[in-house]
mmCIF file of C-alpha atoms in Angstrom:
data_model
loop_
_atom_site.group_PDB
_atom_site.id
_atom_site.type_symbol
_atom_site.label_atom_id
_atom_site.label_comp_id
_atom_site.label_asym_id
_atom_site.label_seq_id
_atom_site.Cartn_x
_atom_site.Cartn_y
_atom_site.Cartn_z
ATOM 1 C CA MET H 1 -0.035 0.289 -0.227
ATOM 2 C CA LYS H 2 2.749 2.460 0.855
ATOM 3 C CA LYS H 3 4.503 1.498 -2.375
ATOM 4 C CA LYS H 4 1.387 2.466 -4.328
ATOM 5 C CA LEU H 5 1.509 5.731 -2.683
ATOM 6 C CA PHE H 6 4.744 6.820 -3.174
ATOM 7 C CA VAL H 7 4.420 5.958 -6.525
ATOM 8 C CA LEU H 8 1.385 7.847 -6.902
ATOM 9 C CA LEU H 9 3.165 10.614 -5.124
ATOM 10 C CA GLY H 10 6.073 10.228 -8.061
ATOM 11 C CA ILE H 11 3.745 10.518 -10.642
ATOM 12 C CA LEU H 12 1.910 13.781 -9.138
ATOM 13 C CA VAL H 13 5.364 15.431 -8.618
ATOM 14 C CA LEU H 14 6.697 14.483 -11.985
ATOM 15 C CA ALA H 15 3.344 15.716 -13.911
ATOM 16 C CA THR H 16 3.561 19.153 -11.947
ATOM 17 C CA ALA H 17 7.253 19.794 -13.004
ATOM 18 C CA GLN H 18 6.194 18.704 -16.388
ATOM 19 C CA TYR H 19 3.491 21.005 -16.628
ATOM 20 C CA TYR H 20 5.481 24.082 -15.410
ATOM 21 C CA LEU H 21 8.596 23.216 -17.484
ATOM 22 C CA ALA H 22 6.218 22.966 -20.643
ATOM 23 C CA SER H 23 4.508 26.133 -19.422
ATOM 24 C CA LYS H 24 7.844 28.046 -19.480
ATOM 25 C CA PHE H 25 9.127 27.305 -22.860
ATOM 26 C CA ALA H 26 5.387 27.957 -24.003
ATOM 27 C CA ILE H 27 5.445 31.341 -22.994
ATOM 28 C CA ARG H 28 6.264 34.421 -25.175
ATOM 29 C CA HIS H 29 8.386 36.850 -23.667
ATOM 30 C CA GLU H 30 8.494 40.589 -25.137
ATOM 31 C CA THR H 31 9.461 43.891 -23.373
ATOM 32 C CA VAL H 32 7.681 46.986 -24.699
ATOM 33 C CA SER H 33 8.452 50.841 -24.150
ATOM 34 C CA TRP H 34 6.291 54.006 -24.394
ATOM 35 C CA LEU H 35 6.501 57.462 -23.904
ATOM 36 C CA ASP H 36 3.923 58.912 -22.244
ATOM 37 C CA ALA H 37 4.276 62.308 -23.774
ATOM 38 C CA SER H 38 1.638 63.919 -21.158
ATOM 39 C CA ARG H 39 3.930 63.249 -18.461
ATOM 40 C CA ASN H 40 7.253 63.105 -20.628
ATOM 41 C CA ARG H 41 7.876 59.674 -18.941
ATOM 42 C CA GLU H 42 9.024 56.301 -20.169
ATOM 43 C CA VAL H 43 6.778 53.473 -19.134
ATOM 44 C CA VAL H 44 8.320 50.070 -19.796
ATOM 45 C CA VAL H 45 6.252 46.674 -19.438
ATOM 46 C CA ALA H 46 7.369 43.077 -19.458
ATOM 47 C CA LEU H 47 5.047 41.063 -21.309
ATOM 48 C CA ALA H 48 4.656 37.193 -20.927
ATOM 49 C CA VAL H 49 1.562 35.215 -22.676
ATOM 50 C CA ARG H 50 1.232 31.561 -23.955
ATOM 51 C CA ARG H 51 1.678 31.265 -27.433
ATOM 52 C CA ASP H 52 -1.317 28.840 -27.890
ATOM 53 C CA VAL H 53 -3.669 31.079 -25.979
ATOM 54 C CA GLU H 54 -2.509 34.225 -27.756
ATOM 55 C CA MET H 55 -3.164 32.507 -30.951
ATOM 56 C CA LYS H 56 -6.850 31.533 -30.030
ATOM 57 C CA ALA H 57 -7.510 35.297 -29.094
ATOM 58 C CA ILE H 58 -6.229 36.476 -32.222
ATOM 59 C CA ALA H 59 -8.450 33.887 -34.011
ATOM 60 C CA GLY H 60 -11.269 34.974 -31.860
ATOM 61 C CA ILE H 61 -11.826 31.687 -30.218
ATOM 62 C CA GLN H 62 -11.212 33.298 -26.745
ATOM 63 C CA LYS H 63 -10.319 36.615 -24.859
ATOM 64 C CA LEU H 64 -6.710 36.859 -22.528
ATOM 65 C CA PRO H 65 -7.785 37.420 -19.189
ATOM 66 C CA VAL H 66 -5.095 40.200 -18.116
ATOM 67 C CA ALA H 67 -2.937 40.686 -15.191
ATOM 68 C CA ILE H 68 -0.890 43.557 -14.012
ATOM 69 C CA VAL H 69 2.445 42.938 -12.027
ATOM 70 C CA SER H 70 3.574 45.635 -10.035
ATOM 71 C CA HIS H 71 7.176 45.515 -8.549
ATOM 72 C CA GLY H 72 8.386 46.332 -5.099
ATOM 73 C CA ASN H 73 10.850 49.443 -4.122
ATOM 74 C CA THR H 74 14.050 48.898 -5.765
ATOM 75 C CA VAL H 75 13.418 45.924 -7.400
ATOM 76 C CA ARG H 76 12.995 45.516 -11.311
ATOM 77 C CA ASN H 77 9.797 44.585 -12.694
ATOM 78 C CA THR H 78 11.449 41.597 -14.249
ATOM 79 C CA GLU H 79 12.167 39.958 -11.024
ATOM 80 C CA TYR H 80 8.894 38.327 -11.066
ATOM 81 C CA SER H 81 9.109 36.010 -13.729
ATOM 82 C CA PHE H 82 8.200 33.178 -11.216
ATOM 83 C CA ILE H 83 4.558 34.823 -10.780
ATOM 84 C CA ALA H 84 4.413 35.806 -14.798
ATOM 85 C CA ASN H 85 4.909 32.269 -15.819
ATOM 86 C CA VAL H 86 2.419 30.535 -13.419
ATOM 87 C CA LEU H 87 -0.060 33.189 -14.383
ATOM 88 C CA ALA H 88 1.047 33.041 -18.479
ATOM 89 C CA ALA H 89 0.493 29.475 -17.927
ATOM 90 C CA ARG H 90 -2.867 29.847 -16.842
ATOM 91 C CA GLY H 91 -3.764 31.515 -19.912
ATOM 92 C CA TYR H 92 -3.112 35.470 -18.842
ATOM 93 C CA LEU H 93 -1.404 37.906 -20.605
ATOM 94 C CA VAL H 94 0.984 39.372 -18.234
ATOM 95 C CA ALA H 95 1.957 43.013 -18.057
ATOM 96 C CA SER H 96 4.637 43.533 -15.633
ATOM 97 C CA ILE H 97 5.092 47.501 -15.153
ATOM 98 C CA GLN H 98 8.370 49.388 -14.472
ATOM 99 C CA HIS H 99 6.963 52.226 -11.928
ATOM 100 C CA ASP H 100 10.253 53.756 -10.976
ATOM 101 C CA LEU H 101 12.707 55.670 -12.632
ATOM 102 C CA PRO H 102 15.980 56.557 -12.011
ATOM 103 C CA SER H 103 14.956 60.095 -12.357
ATOM 104 C CA ASP H 104 12.281 59.779 -9.507
ATOM 105 C CA VAL H 105 12.782 60.795 -6.145
ATOM 106 C CA PRO H 106 13.772 57.922 -3.692
ATOM 107 C CA LEU H 107 10.962 56.660 -1.807
ATOM 108 C CA MET H 108 10.469 58.010 1.410
ATOM 109 C CA THR H 109 8.521 57.509 4.649
ATOM 110 C CA LYS H 110 6.691 60.328 6.487
ATOM 111 C CA PRO H 111 5.305 59.088 9.694
ATOM 112 C CA GLY H 112 1.983 61.034 10.230
ATOM 113 C CA SER H 113 0.932 61.658 6.945
ATOM 114 C CA LEU H 114 -1.521 59.520 4.546
ATOM 115 C CA TYR H 115 0.084 56.100 3.381
ATOM 116 C CA VAL H 116 3.254 57.662 4.988
ATOM 117 C CA GLY H 117 3.511 60.480 2.533
ATOM 118 C CA ARG H 118 3.349 57.969 -0.369
ATOM 119 C CA LEU H 119 0.205 59.019 -1.766
ATOM 120 C CA GLY H 120 2.005 60.599 -4.878
ATOM 121 C CA VAL H 121 3.793 57.554 -5.801
ATOM 122 C CA TYR H 122 0.265 55.637 -5.565
ATOM 123 C CA GLU H 123 -1.290 57.650 -7.419
ATOM 124 C CA ARG H 124 1.656 57.943 -10.268
ATOM 125 C CA GLY H 125 1.353 53.806 -10.418
ATOM 126 C CA LEU H 126 -2.239 54.304 -11.299
ATOM 127 C CA LYS H 127 -1.451 56.572 -14.464
ATOM 128 C CA ASN H 128 1.389 54.049 -15.222
ATOM 129 C CA ILE H 129 -1.018 51.382 -15.154
ATOM 130 C CA PHE H 130 -4.185 53.390 -17.105
ATOM 131 C CA PHE H 131 -1.439 54.522 -19.923
ATOM 132 C CA ALA H 132 -0.318 50.690 -20.391
ATOM 133 C CA LEU H 133 -3.710 49.445 -20.734
ATOM 134 C CA GLY H 134 -4.281 51.914 -23.224
ATOM 135 C CA ASN H 135 -1.090 50.897 -25.178
ATOM 136 C CA LEU H 136 -1.972 47.155 -24.894
ATOM 137 C CA LYS H 137 -5.235 47.536 -26.177
ATOM 138 C CA LYS H 138 -3.925 48.666 -29.275
ATOM 139 C CA LEU H 139 -0.888 46.173 -29.536
ATOM 140 C CA MET H 140 -3.313 43.353 -27.933
ATOM 141 C CA PRO H 141 -7.000 43.790 -28.775
ATOM 142 C CA ASP H 142 -8.375 40.628 -27.799
ATOM 143 C CA ALA H 143 -8.188 40.567 -23.838
ATOM 144 C CA ASP H 144 -10.302 41.422 -21.560
ATOM 145 C CA TYR H 145 -8.998 44.984 -19.943
ATOM 146 C CA ASP H 146 -12.036 45.557 -17.794
ATOM 147 C CA HIS H 147 -11.623 42.574 -14.911
ATOM 148 C CA LEU H 148 -8.156 42.994 -14.292
ATOM 149 C CA THR H 149 -6.040 40.776 -12.111
ATOM 150 C CA LEU H 150 -3.690 42.781 -10.157
ATOM 151 C CA VAL H 151 -0.505 41.325 -8.425
ATOM 152 C CA GLY H 152 2.003 43.193 -6.602
ATOM 153 C CA HIS H 153 5.183 42.940 -4.225
ATOM 154 C CA SER H 154 5.607 45.482 -1.201
ATOM 155 C CA ASN H 155 5.137 48.820 -2.785
ATOM 156 C CA GLY H 156 3.732 47.075 -5.577
ATOM 157 C CA GLY H 157 1.167 45.644 -3.712
ATOM 158 C CA ASP H 158 0.172 49.051 -2.073
ATOM 159 C CA ILE H 159 0.249 50.245 -5.829
ATOM 160 C CA SER H 160 -2.184 47.220 -6.313
ATOM 161 C CA MET H 161 -4.706 48.065 -3.438
ATOM 162 C CA PHE H 162 -4.640 51.461 -4.048
ATOM 163 C CA PHE H 163 -6.074 50.753 -7.692
ATOM 164 C CA ALA H 164 -8.493 48.387 -6.669
ATOM 165 C CA GLN H 165 -9.972 51.121 -4.203
ATOM 166 C CA GLN H 166 -10.227 53.496 -6.535
ATOM 167 C CA HIS H 167 -11.605 51.421 -9.561
ATOM 168 C CA PRO H 168 -13.426 48.487 -7.904
ATOM 169 C CA GLU H 169 -15.533 48.209 -11.172
ATOM 170 C CA MET H 170 -11.904 46.960 -13.295
ATOM 171 C CA VAL H 171 -10.588 44.543 -10.565
ATOM 172 C CA ARG H 172 -11.672 40.396 -10.364
ATOM 173 C CA ARG H 173 -8.904 40.021 -8.446
ATOM 174 C CA VAL H 174 -5.946 41.193 -6.318
ATOM 175 C CA VAL H 175 -2.735 39.236 -5.275
ATOM 176 C CA THR H 176 -0.251 40.980 -2.836
ATOM 177 C CA LEU H 177 2.944 39.953 -1.490
ATOM 178 C CA ASP H 178 3.544 41.747 1.889
ATOM 179 C CA ASN H 179 1.866 45.061 1.261
ATOM 180 C CA LEU H 180 2.387 47.164 3.816
ATOM 181 C CA ARG H 181 0.432 50.746 3.905
ATOM 182 C CA VAL H 182 -2.833 50.599 1.630
ATOM 183 C CA PRO H 183 -5.717 49.103 3.225
ATOM 184 C CA PHE H 184 -7.386 45.872 2.197
ATOM 185 C CA VAL H 185 -10.275 46.250 -0.137
ATOM 186 C CA THR H 186 -13.259 44.860 2.022
ATOM 187 C CA SER H 187 -16.154 45.346 0.044
ATOM 188 C CA GLY H 188 -15.676 41.904 -1.278
ATOM 189 C CA ALA H 189 -16.070 42.817 -5.072
ATOM 190 C CA ALA H 190 -12.897 41.725 -5.537
ATOM 191 C CA ARG H 191 -11.209 38.014 -4.699
ATOM 192 C CA ILE H 192 -7.962 38.821 -2.695
ATOM 193 C CA LEU H 193 -4.770 36.691 -1.752
ATOM 194 C CA SER H 194 -2.113 38.204 0.313
ATOM 195 C CA PHE H 195 1.251 36.749 1.476
ATOM 196 C CA ARG H 196 2.585 38.134 4.670
ATOM 197 C CA SER H 197 6.203 37.960 5.579
ATOM 198 C CA ASN H 198 7.809 37.356 9.333
ATOM 199 C CA ASP H 199 10.205 39.968 9.015
ATOM 200 C CA PRO H 200 11.230 42.221 11.995
ATOM 201 C CA ARG H 201 12.258 44.926 9.566
ATOM 202 C CA PHE H 202 8.991 45.423 7.558
ATOM 203 C CA LYS H 203 6.059 45.995 9.958
ATOM 204 C CA THR H 204 2.494 46.021 8.389
ATOM 205 C CA ASP H 205 1.090 49.707 9.486
ATOM 206 C CA PRO H 206 -2.050 49.458 11.763
ATOM 207 C CA GLY H 207 -5.260 49.146 9.800
ATOM 208 C CA VAL H 208 -4.005 47.499 6.806
ATOM 209 C CA LEU H 209 -5.132 44.260 7.528
ATOM 210 C CA PRO H 210 -8.679 43.222 8.265
ATOM 211 C CA ASP H 211 -9.734 41.440 11.251
ATOM 212 C CA ASP H 212 -10.508 37.511 10.545
ATOM 213 C CA GLN H 213 -14.025 38.013 10.727
ATOM 214 C CA THR H 214 -14.011 41.017 8.179
ATOM 215 C CA ALA H 215 -11.801 38.957 5.752
ATOM 216 C CA LYS H 216 -13.747 35.783 5.877
ATOM 217 C CA GLU H 217 -16.743 37.790 5.068
ATOM 218 C CA ALA H 218 -14.947 39.613 2.117
ATOM 219 C CA GLY H 219 -13.867 36.508 0.708
ATOM 220 C CA ILE H 220 -9.914 37.484 1.925
ATOM 221 C CA ASP H 221 -7.701 34.941 2.186
ATOM 222 C CA ILE H 222 -4.329 35.670 4.486
ATOM 223 C CA VAL H 223 -1.544 33.524 4.255
ATOM 224 C CA PRO H 224 0.910 34.032 7.084
ATOM 225 C CA THR H 225 4.480 32.625 6.336
ATOM 226 C CA ASP H 226 7.995 32.643 7.615
ATOM 227 C CA PHE H 227 9.497 33.987 4.483
ATOM 228 C CA GLN H 228 11.825 37.423 4.634
ATOM 229 C CA HIS H 229 9.726 40.297 2.629
ATOM 230 C CA THR H 230 12.842 40.685 0.434
ATOM 231 C CA ASP H 231 12.340 37.149 -0.681
ATOM 232 C CA MET H 232 9.366 37.343 -2.343
ATOM 233 C CA SER H 233 10.765 38.187 -5.690
ATOM 234 C CA ASP H 234 12.859 36.195 -8.385
ATOM 235 C CA ARG H 235 16.040 37.207 -5.788
ATOM 236 C CA GLY H 236 14.314 34.943 -3.000
ATOM 237 C CA PRO H 237 15.243 30.824 -2.395
ATOM 238 C CA ASP H 238 13.788 28.670 -5.054
ATOM 239 C CA GLU H 239 11.832 27.379 -1.924
ATOM 240 C CA VAL H 240 10.283 30.419 -1.399
ATOM 241 C CA LYS H 241 9.187 31.056 -4.890
ATOM 242 C CA GLU H 242 7.909 27.502 -5.463
ATOM 243 C CA LYS H 243 5.525 27.505 -2.107
ATOM 244 C CA ILE H 244 4.030 31.105 -3.350
ATOM 245 C CA GLN H 245 3.591 29.383 -6.868
ATOM 246 C CA SER H 246 1.760 26.946 -5.772
ATOM 247 C CA THR H 247 -1.003 28.646 -3.559
ATOM 248 C CA LEU H 248 -1.105 30.992 -6.311
ATOM 249 C CA ASP H 249 -2.292 28.285 -8.287
ATOM 250 C CA GLN H 250 -4.690 26.715 -6.038
ATOM 251 C CA PHE H 251 -6.200 30.414 -5.264
ATOM 252 C CA LEU H 252 -6.549 30.731 -9.205
ATOM 253 C CA SER H 253 -8.215 27.274 -9.496
ATOM 254 C CA LYS H 254 -10.329 27.573 -6.634
ATOM 255 C CA GLU H 255 -11.550 30.902 -6.142
ATOM 256 C CA GLU H 256 -14.855 29.946 -3.942
ATOM 257 C CA ALA H 257 -12.382 28.343 -1.287
ATOM 258 C CA SER H 258 -12.260 30.494 1.832
ATOM 259 C CA ASN H 259 -9.524 28.660 3.621
ATOM 260 C CA LEU H 260 -6.268 28.216 1.695
ATOM 261 C CA ALA H 261 -3.535 26.271 3.680
ATOM 262 C CA PRO H 262 -0.668 28.150 5.146
ATOM 263 C CA VAL H 263 2.434 28.260 3.041
ATOM 264 C CA VAL H 264 4.908 25.822 4.984
ATOM 265 C CA PRO H 265 7.386 28.390 6.262
ATOM 266 C CA ARG H 266 11.344 28.462 6.131
ATOM 267 C CA LYS H 267 13.813 29.828 8.760
ATOM 268 C CA PRO H 268 13.966 33.672 8.597
ATOM 269 C CA VAL H 269 17.423 34.193 7.165
ATOM 270 C CA ILE H 270 18.645 37.882 7.183
ATOM 271 C CA ASP H 271 19.123 38.995 3.415
ATOM 272 C CA PRO H 272 21.828 41.562 3.030
ATOM 273 C CA ARG H 273 20.334 42.935 0.099
ATOM 274 C CA ALA H 274 17.563 44.954 2.044
ATOM 275 C CA MET H 275 15.257 47.288 0.110
ATOM 276 C CA GLY H 276 12.853 49.927 1.308
ATOM 277 C CA PRO H 277 8.925 48.392 1.806
#
């Protein structure tokens, strides 16, 4: 009996590995850059889309769901391929937007101010997203730009949540990786999944996370982990990325589930490549 279970487990593991491997090589990656003349600002977007799904969309057989990925402070938009590949493998058109430019003022914290003084950064993020969407509609018209899935790490998670606050009619899902500043949308209009770190250097502001009852009623899945805040990007260990991928895939597969199993944690490791929240 045990032997049969081990064989079955081996088959499942192999099938999962083959699925992600095949998906990765079947995904088309492209980087596009547009100039927003109204702000004299370059907006760079890394695209990922599964080739066969893209062809079906072009043929008019189906519309591509759209996912917008927003990066954390000091992390590049291209450093979330482990997220982009999962989304693209499931048929999404994935657009990872570079929100920060070298000419931008460094991200600062102003205690006592709204969102600790970062409202302007979030508003700039919204403009970047809308500008990117406008250009994507011309480049790839066969996609659903009215029901977005927003994914973001740290500051990018706050941009995603802020977008969902301001334009709930456009948002179907929000996935955040340890966002710290913008309170969660609790209207229940969008399904929300959030991974939380256990990192003493990065503390979530009061009022950002809903209480357990509110989260349950709003269909919000909060996943506590022992991950370090800075590990939730391509820079992190494979173990962390694989656990996030697995839980994200489960979330996308079973949106109606209100209770996801917690991610299996690893022991915290202080990362010398510390970035701002």
